[in-house]
PDB file of C-alpha atoms and ligand atoms in Angstrom:
ATOM      1  CA  UNK A1326      -6.675   4.404  32.266  1.00 95.00           C
ATOM      2  CA  UNK A1327      -4.761   7.217  30.224  1.00 97.00           C
ATOM      3  CA  UNK A1328      -4.563  10.590  31.579  1.00 97.00           C
ATOM      4  CA  UNK A1329      -2.998  13.807  29.914  1.00 97.00           C
ATOM      5  CA  UNK A1330      -2.221  16.538  32.383  1.00 97.00           C
ATOM      6  CA  UNK A1331      -1.900  19.929  30.764  1.00 96.00           C
ATOM      7  CA  UNK A1332      -0.665  23.288  32.123  1.00 96.00           C
ATOM      8  CA  UNK A1333       1.924  26.097  31.952  1.00 96.00           C
ATOM      9  CA  UNK A1334       5.515  25.393  33.312  1.00 94.00           C
ATOM     10  CA  UNK A1335       5.577  25.598  37.246  1.00 92.00           C
ATOM     11  CA  UNK A1336       1.938  25.290  37.404  1.00 95.00           C
ATOM     12  CA  UNK A1337       2.280  21.866  39.425  1.00 94.00           C
ATOM     13  CA  UNK A1338       1.855  19.210  36.844  1.00 96.00           C
ATOM     14  CA  UNK A1339       4.931  17.255  38.198  1.00 96.00           C
ATOM     15  CA  UNK A1340       3.284  17.211  41.684  1.00 96.00           C
ATOM     16  CA  UNK A1341      -0.144  16.262  40.735  1.00 98.00           C
ATOM     17  CA  UNK A1342       1.089  13.540  38.344  1.00 98.00           C
ATOM     18  CA  UNK A1343       2.964  12.036  41.181  1.00 97.00           C
ATOM     19  CA  UNK A1344      -0.126  12.015  43.457  1.00 98.00           C
ATOM     20  CA  UNK A1345      -2.159  10.488  40.670  1.00 97.00           C
ATOM     21  CA  UNK A1346       0.554   7.934  39.916  1.00 97.00           C
ATOM     22  CA  UNK A1347       0.576   6.950  43.427  1.00 97.00           C
ATOM     23  CA  UNK A1348      -3.091   6.803  44.015  1.00 97.00           C
ATOM     24  CA  UNK A1349      -4.030   4.746  40.734  1.00 97.00           C
ATOM     25  CA  UNK A1350      -0.828   2.848  40.575  1.00 97.00           C
ATOM     26  CA  UNK A1351       0.028   4.123  36.916  1.00 97.00           C
ATOM     27  CA  UNK A1352       3.379   5.290  35.626  1.00 98.00           C
ATOM     28  CA  UNK A1353       4.142   8.842  35.343  1.00 98.00           C
ATOM     29  CA  UNK A1354       5.534   9.645  31.755  1.00 98.00           C
ATOM     30  CA  UNK A1355       7.275  13.218  32.094  1.00 98.00           C
ATOM     31  CA  UNK A1356       9.127  13.946  28.984  1.00 98.00           C
ATOM     32  CA  UNK A1357      10.920  16.554  30.916  1.00 97.00           C
ATOM     33  CA  UNK A1358      12.237  14.213  33.463  1.00 96.00           C
ATOM     34  CA  UNK A1359      13.063  11.620  30.633  1.00 97.00           C
ATOM     35  CA  UNK A1360      15.089  14.131  28.698  1.00 97.00           C
ATOM     36  CA  UNK A1361      16.844  15.400  32.234  1.00 96.00           C
ATOM     37  CA  UNK A1362      17.700  11.703  32.737  1.00 96.00           C
ATOM     38  CA  UNK A1363      19.260  11.569  29.011  1.00 96.00           C
ATOM     39  CA  UNK A1364      21.309  14.731  30.072  1.00 96.00           C
ATOM     40  CA  UNK A1365      22.558  13.070  33.255  1.00 96.00           C
ATOM     41  CA  UNK A1366      23.603   9.884  31.674  1.00 96.00           C
ATOM     42  CA  UNK A1367      25.260  11.771  28.891  1.00 96.00           C
ATOM     43  CA  UNK A1368      23.636   9.753  26.041  1.00 95.00           C
ATOM     44  CA  UNK A1369      23.435  11.173  22.459  1.00 94.00           C
ATOM     45  CA  UNK A1370      20.049  12.460  22.811  1.00 95.00           C
ATOM     46  CA  UNK A1371      20.919  14.227  26.103  1.00 96.00           C
ATOM     47  CA  UNK A1372      23.825  16.027  24.255  1.00 96.00           C
ATOM     48  CA  UNK A1373      21.203  16.923  21.634  1.00 95.00           C
ATOM     49  CA  UNK A1374      18.531  18.588  24.116  1.00 97.00           C
ATOM     50  CA  UNK A1375      20.533  20.004  26.713  1.00 96.00           C
ATOM     51  CA  UNK A1376      21.035  23.700  25.251  1.00 95.00           C
ATOM     52  CA  UNK A1377      17.556  23.708  23.901  1.00 97.00           C
ATOM     53  CA  UNK A1378      15.951  22.827  27.362  1.00 96.00           C
ATOM     54  CA  UNK A1379      18.198  25.423  28.933  1.00 94.00           C
ATOM     55  CA  UNK A1380      16.965  27.942  26.539  1.00 95.00           C
ATOM     56  CA  UNK A1381      13.159  27.498  27.273  1.00 95.00           C
ATOM     57  CA  UNK A1382      12.481  26.488  23.687  1.00 97.00           C
ATOM     58  CA  UNK A1383      10.855  23.029  22.759  1.00 98.00           C
ATOM     59  CA  UNK A1384      12.897  19.863  21.819  1.00 98.00           C
ATOM     60  CA  UNK A1385      12.065  18.555  18.357  1.00 98.00           C
ATOM     61  CA  UNK A1386       8.906  16.584  17.797  1.00 98.00           C
ATOM     62  CA  UNK A1387      11.064  13.708  16.352  1.00 97.00           C
ATOM     63  CA  UNK A1388      13.167  13.407  19.725  1.00 98.00           C
ATOM     64  CA  UNK A1389       9.993  13.522  21.733  1.00 98.00           C
ATOM     65  CA  UNK A1390       8.295  10.916  19.816  1.00 98.00           C
ATOM     66  CA  UNK A1391      11.108   8.569  19.887  1.00 97.00           C
ATOM     67  CA  UNK A1392      11.391   8.875  23.738  1.00 97.00           C
ATOM     68  CA  UNK A1393       7.607   8.363  24.115  1.00 97.00           C
ATOM     69  CA  UNK A1394       7.184   5.300  21.835  1.00 97.00           C
ATOM     70  CA  UNK A1395      10.166   3.837  23.544  1.00 95.00           C
ATOM     71  CA  UNK A1396       8.443   4.375  26.874  1.00 97.00           C
ATOM     72  CA  UNK A1397       4.907   3.335  25.919  1.00 96.00           C
ATOM     73  CA  UNK A1398       6.326  -0.064  24.842  1.00 95.00           C
ATOM     74  CA  UNK A1399       7.458  -0.834  28.268  1.00 96.00           C
ATOM     75  CA  UNK A1400       5.339  -3.421  30.318  1.00 96.00           C
ATOM     76  CA  UNK A1401       4.584  -0.992  33.128  1.00 96.00           C
ATOM     77  CA  UNK A1402       2.380   1.025  30.708  1.00 97.00           C
ATOM     78  CA  UNK A1403       0.075  -1.763  29.531  1.00 95.00           C
ATOM     79  CA  UNK A1404      -2.703  -0.710  31.876  1.00 93.00           C
ATOM     80  CA  UNK A1405      -2.313   3.000  31.465  1.00 97.00           C
ATOM     81  CA  UNK A1406      -0.221   6.053  32.140  1.00 98.00           C
ATOM     82  CA  UNK A1407      -0.110   9.659  33.046  1.00 98.00           C
ATOM     83  CA  UNK A1408       1.330  12.014  30.433  1.00 98.00           C
ATOM     84  CA  UNK A1409       3.017  14.848  32.153  1.00 98.00           C
ATOM     85  CA  UNK A1410       4.395  17.688  29.880  1.00 97.00           C
ATOM     86  CA  UNK A1411       3.383  15.812  26.694  1.00 98.00           C
ATOM     87  CA  UNK A1412       1.899  16.417  24.069  1.00 98.00           C
ATOM     88  CA  UNK A1413       3.136  20.090  23.769  1.00 97.00           C
ATOM     89  CA  UNK A1414       2.687  20.754  20.078  1.00 97.00           C
ATOM     90  CA  UNK A1415      -0.091  19.711  17.591  1.00 95.00           C
ATOM     91  CA  UNK A1416       2.062  17.392  15.918  1.00 96.00           C
ATOM     92  CA  UNK A1417       3.069  15.516  19.111  1.00 97.00           C
ATOM     93  CA  UNK A1418      -1.004  15.363  19.836  1.00 96.00           C
ATOM     94  CA  UNK A1419      -1.729  14.007  16.227  1.00 95.00           C
ATOM     95  CA  UNK A1420       1.098  11.507  16.663  1.00 97.00           C
ATOM     96  CA  UNK A1421      -0.064  10.192  19.998  1.00 97.00           C
ATOM     97  CA  UNK A1422      -3.706   9.712  18.458  1.00 95.00           C
ATOM     98  CA  UNK A1423      -2.300   7.686  15.670  1.00 96.00           C
ATOM     99  CA  UNK A1424      -0.194   5.406  18.218  1.00 96.00           C
ATOM    100  CA  UNK A1425      -3.167   4.976  20.364  1.00 96.00           C
ATOM    101  CA  UNK A1426      -5.338   4.166  17.479  1.00 95.00           C
ATOM    102  CA  UNK A1427      -2.640   1.550  16.440  1.00 94.00           C
ATOM    103  CA  UNK A1428      -2.412   0.200  20.186  1.00 93.00           C
ATOM    104  CA  UNK A1429      -6.194   0.141  20.688  1.00 95.00           C
ATOM    105  CA  UNK A1430      -5.797   2.638  23.399  1.00 95.00           C
ATOM    106  CA  UNK A1431      -7.962   5.784  24.296  1.00 94.00           C
ATOM    107  CA  UNK A1432      -7.306   8.736  26.294  1.00 95.00           C
ATOM    108  CA  UNK A1433      -9.629   8.876  29.291  1.00 94.00           C
ATOM    109  CA  UNK A1434      -9.092  12.322  30.905  1.00 95.00           C
ATOM    110  CA  UNK A1435      -7.516  15.488  29.544  1.00 96.00           C
ATOM    111  CA  UNK A1436      -7.192  17.669  32.451  1.00 97.00           C
ATOM    112  CA  UNK A1437      -5.779  21.298  32.168  1.00 97.00           C
ATOM    113  CA  UNK A1438      -4.359  23.331  35.197  1.00 97.00           C
ATOM    114  CA  UNK A1439      -4.922  26.822  34.470  1.00 96.00           C
ATOM    115  CA  UNK A1440      -3.417  29.763  36.160  1.00 96.00           C
ATOM    116  CA  UNK A1441      -2.754  33.373  35.683  1.00 95.00           C
ATOM    117  CA  UNK A1442       0.924  33.472  34.527  1.00 94.00           C
ATOM    118  CA  UNK A1443       1.961  36.276  37.133  1.00 94.00           C
ATOM    119  CA  UNK A1444       1.153  33.749  39.822  1.00 93.00           C
ATOM    120  CA  UNK A1445       3.715  31.444  38.177  1.00 94.00           C
ATOM    121  CA  UNK A1446       6.514  34.122  37.840  1.00 93.00           C
ATOM    122  CA  UNK A1447       5.981  34.859  41.628  1.00 92.00           C
ATOM    123  CA  UNK A1448       6.148  31.188  42.431  1.00 90.00           C
ATOM    124  CA  UNK A1449       9.307  30.844  40.576  1.00 91.00           C
ATOM    125  CA  UNK A1450      10.934  33.774  41.986  1.00 92.00           C
ATOM    126  CA  UNK A1451      10.287  32.628  45.561  1.00 91.00           C
ATOM    127  CA  UNK A1452      11.694  29.101  44.554  1.00 89.00           C
ATOM    128  CA  UNK A1453      14.888  30.561  43.344  1.00 88.00           C
ATOM    129  CA  UNK A1454      15.425  32.658  46.510  1.00 89.00           C
ATOM    130  CA  UNK A1455      14.917  29.483  48.642  1.00 90.00           C
ATOM    131  CA  UNK A1456      16.932  26.965  46.679  1.00 89.00           C
ATOM    132  CA  UNK A1457      20.607  26.653  46.606  1.00 89.00           C
ATOM    133  CA  UNK A1458      22.207  27.416  43.016  1.00 86.00           C
ATOM    134  CA  UNK A1459      23.525  23.944  42.942  1.00 86.00           C
ATOM    135  CA  UNK A1460      20.076  22.451  43.629  1.00 87.00           C
ATOM    136  CA  UNK A1461      18.327  24.719  40.879  1.00 86.00           C
ATOM    137  CA  UNK A1462      17.133  23.574  37.427  1.00 87.00           C
ATOM    138  CA  UNK A1463      19.160  25.586  34.703  1.00 87.00           C
ATOM    139  CA  UNK A1464      15.771  26.577  33.329  1.00 89.00           C
ATOM    140  CA  UNK A1465      13.960  27.370  36.605  1.00 87.00           C
ATOM    141  CA  UNK A1466      14.481  31.212  36.935  1.00 90.00           C
ATOM    142  CA  UNK A1467      12.033  34.055  36.047  1.00 90.00           C
ATOM    143  CA  UNK A1468      13.766  34.901  32.708  1.00 91.00           C
ATOM    144  CA  UNK A1469      13.507  31.656  31.260  1.00 93.00           C
ATOM    145  CA  UNK A1470      10.003  30.908  32.630  1.00 93.00           C
ATOM    146  CA  UNK A1471       8.901  33.909  30.668  1.00 94.00           C
ATOM    147  CA  UNK A1472      10.502  32.534  27.522  1.00 95.00           C
ATOM    148  CA  UNK A1473       8.766  29.101  28.356  1.00 95.00           C
ATOM    149  CA  UNK A1474       5.450  30.814  28.877  1.00 96.00           C
ATOM    150  CA  UNK A1475       5.488  32.405  25.518  1.00 96.00           C
ATOM    151  CA  UNK A1476       6.302  28.881  24.099  1.00 97.00           C
ATOM    152  CA  UNK A1477       3.393  27.468  25.912  1.00 96.00           C
ATOM    153  CA  UNK A1478       1.047  30.066  24.390  1.00 96.00           C
ATOM    154  CA  UNK A1479       2.369  29.724  21.000  1.00 97.00           C
ATOM    155  CA  UNK A1480       2.690  26.066  20.691  1.00 97.00           C
ATOM    156  CA  UNK A1481       0.891  24.236  23.194  1.00 96.00           C
ATOM    157  CA  UNK A1482      -2.143  26.226  23.706  1.00 93.00           C
ATOM    158  CA  UNK A1483      -3.313  25.064  20.019  1.00 94.00           C
ATOM    159  CA  UNK A1484      -3.439  21.610  21.385  1.00 95.00           C
ATOM    160  CA  UNK A1485      -5.577  22.601  24.254  1.00 94.00           C
ATOM    161  CA  UNK A1486      -8.054  24.030  21.800  1.00 92.00           C
ATOM    162  CA  UNK A1487      -7.960  20.965  19.865  1.00 90.00           C
ATOM    163  CA  UNK A1488      -9.077  18.968  22.883  1.00 92.00           C
ATOM    164  CA  UNK A1489     -11.533  21.813  24.036  1.00 92.00           C
ATOM    165  CA  UNK A1490     -13.144  21.371  20.467  1.00 88.00           C
ATOM    166  CA  UNK A1491     -13.536  17.651  20.992  1.00 86.00           C
ATOM    167  CA  UNK A1492     -15.536  18.491  24.413  1.00 87.00           C
ATOM    168  CA  UNK A1493     -12.789  16.377  26.071  1.00 84.00           C
ATOM    169  CA  UNK A1494     -11.069  19.099  28.199  1.00 93.00           C
ATOM    170  CA  UNK A1495     -11.542  19.594  31.760  1.00 96.00           C
ATOM    171  CA  UNK A1496     -10.143  22.656  33.403  1.00 96.00           C
ATOM    172  CA  UNK A1497      -9.103  23.095  36.797  1.00 97.00           C
ATOM    173  CA  UNK A1498      -7.858  26.297  38.820  1.00 96.00           C
ATOM    174  CA  UNK A1499      -4.365  25.563  39.318  1.00 95.00           C
ATOM    175  CA  UNK A1500      -3.944  28.470  41.851  1.00 94.00           C
ATOM    176  CA  UNK A1501      -5.869  26.307  44.546  1.00 96.00           C
ATOM    177  CA  UNK A1502      -3.546  24.329  47.165  1.00 95.00           C
ATOM    178  CA  UNK A1503      -1.893  21.143  46.097  1.00 96.00           C
ATOM    179  CA  UNK A1504      -4.510  19.115  48.110  1.00 97.00           C
ATOM    180  CA  UNK A1505      -7.439  20.927  46.573  1.00 97.00           C
ATOM    181  CA  UNK A1506      -6.559  20.456  43.208  1.00 97.00           C
ATOM    182  CA  UNK A1507      -5.792  16.620  43.843  1.00 97.00           C
ATOM    183  CA  UNK A1508      -8.811  16.259  45.586  1.00 96.00           C
ATOM    184  CA  UNK A1509     -10.686  17.708  42.574  1.00 96.00           C
ATOM    185  CA  UNK A1510      -8.692  15.261  40.146  1.00 96.00           C
ATOM    186  CA  UNK A1511      -9.601  12.223  42.286  1.00 96.00           C
ATOM    187  CA  UNK A1512     -13.131  13.260  42.318  1.00 95.00           C
ATOM    188  CA  UNK A1513     -13.330  13.412  38.522  1.00 94.00           C
ATOM    189  CA  UNK A1514     -11.381  10.118  38.012  1.00 93.00           C
ATOM    190  CA  UNK A1515     -13.385   8.273  40.748  1.00 92.00           C
ATOM    191  CA  UNK A1516     -16.838   9.211  39.342  1.00 86.00           C
ATOM    192  CA  UNK A1517     -16.161   7.902  35.934  1.00 61.00           C
ATOM    193  CA  UNK A1518     -14.619   4.841  37.433  1.00 50.00           C
ATOM    194  CA  UNK A1519     -17.736   3.852  39.579  1.00 43.00           C
TER     195      UNK A1519
HETATM  196  P1  LIG B1489       9.265  20.243  31.856  1.00 72.92           P
HETATM  197  O1  LIG B1489      10.112  19.291  32.802  1.00 72.92           O
HETATM  198  O2  LIG B1489       8.030  19.548  31.458  1.00 72.92           O
HETATM  199  O3  LIG B1489       9.216  21.536  32.055  1.00 72.92           O
HETATM  200  O4  LIG B1489      10.203  20.508  30.428  1.00 72.92           O
HETATM  201  C1  LIG B1489      11.424  20.918  30.541  1.00 72.92           C
HETATM  202  C2  LIG B1489      11.941  21.157  29.064  1.00 72.92           C
HETATM  203  O5  LIG B1489      12.072  19.905  28.435  1.00 72.92           O
HETATM  204  C3  LIG B1489      10.831  22.008  28.314  1.00 72.92           C
HETATM  205  O6  LIG B1489      10.987  23.356  28.546  1.00 72.92           O
HETATM  206  C4  LIG B1489      11.268  21.544  26.882  1.00 72.92           C
HETATM  207  O7  LIG B1489      12.629  22.143  26.279  1.00 72.92           O
HETATM  208  C5  LIG B1489      11.583  19.959  27.006  1.00 72.92           C
HETATM  209  N1  LIG B1489      10.490  19.473  26.805  1.00 72.92           N
HETATM  210  C6  LIG B1489       9.889  18.596  27.777  1.00 72.92           C
HETATM  211  N2  LIG B1489       8.648  17.976  27.195  1.00 72.92           N
HETATM  212  C7  LIG B1489       8.601  18.232  25.999  1.00 72.92           C
HETATM  213  C8  LIG B1489       7.727  18.009  24.860  1.00 72.92           C
HETATM  214  N3  LIG B1489       6.626  17.192  25.212  1.00 72.92           N
HETATM  215  N4  LIG B1489       7.899  18.556  23.733  1.00 72.92           N
HETATM  216  C9  LIG B1489       9.019  19.405  23.418  1.00 72.92           C
HETATM  217  N5  LIG B1489      10.017  19.769  24.497  1.00 72.92           N
HETATM  218  C10 LIG B1489       9.776  19.097  25.871  1.00 72.92           C
END
């Protein structure tokens, strides 16, 4: 089973992906986490993406597709994955489609967590005030969030439109509690699995 979880930054994709990963025993493929790992390791990719990530812009499609292709070739991805924060551009969506065609795979669920952007800005403001500076992500502050939301609207919303046009997009209210959102996601998956 392959799932794409869409949604603006700070909507809770990471949290929900982890819950889905645990319940259905699938790996969570967060491109953001993979890039942060590359930065922590001081790898060549890490050095290339560090500044871009801190600015709130998107990393190049080429780097993202290299990272994703490599990860999809790992054994633990054989029976399915949860994409968290990918695809984020039309080009990434098209590349994923091609790769999946070649691998004989399909996307089973495309779920969008939708929420008013003001809720996200308030959420990040609260998080910043409750987290010690050393524990904060460099891009997790209200200023950079505004930039990331602009980037989301300009570059990621068109991908959503594409999936919506195919009649494949399921939209959930991302302002609900973590448990309510995960209950809805599990209900969608279990219904089809049965
Ligand atoms: P995230 O942890 O998903 O919020 O991603 C943090 C940052 O990593 C983003 O603001 C981008 O700079 C970069 N990033 C993560 N995933 C992608 C992607 N699929 N395409 C381009 N950039 C990405």
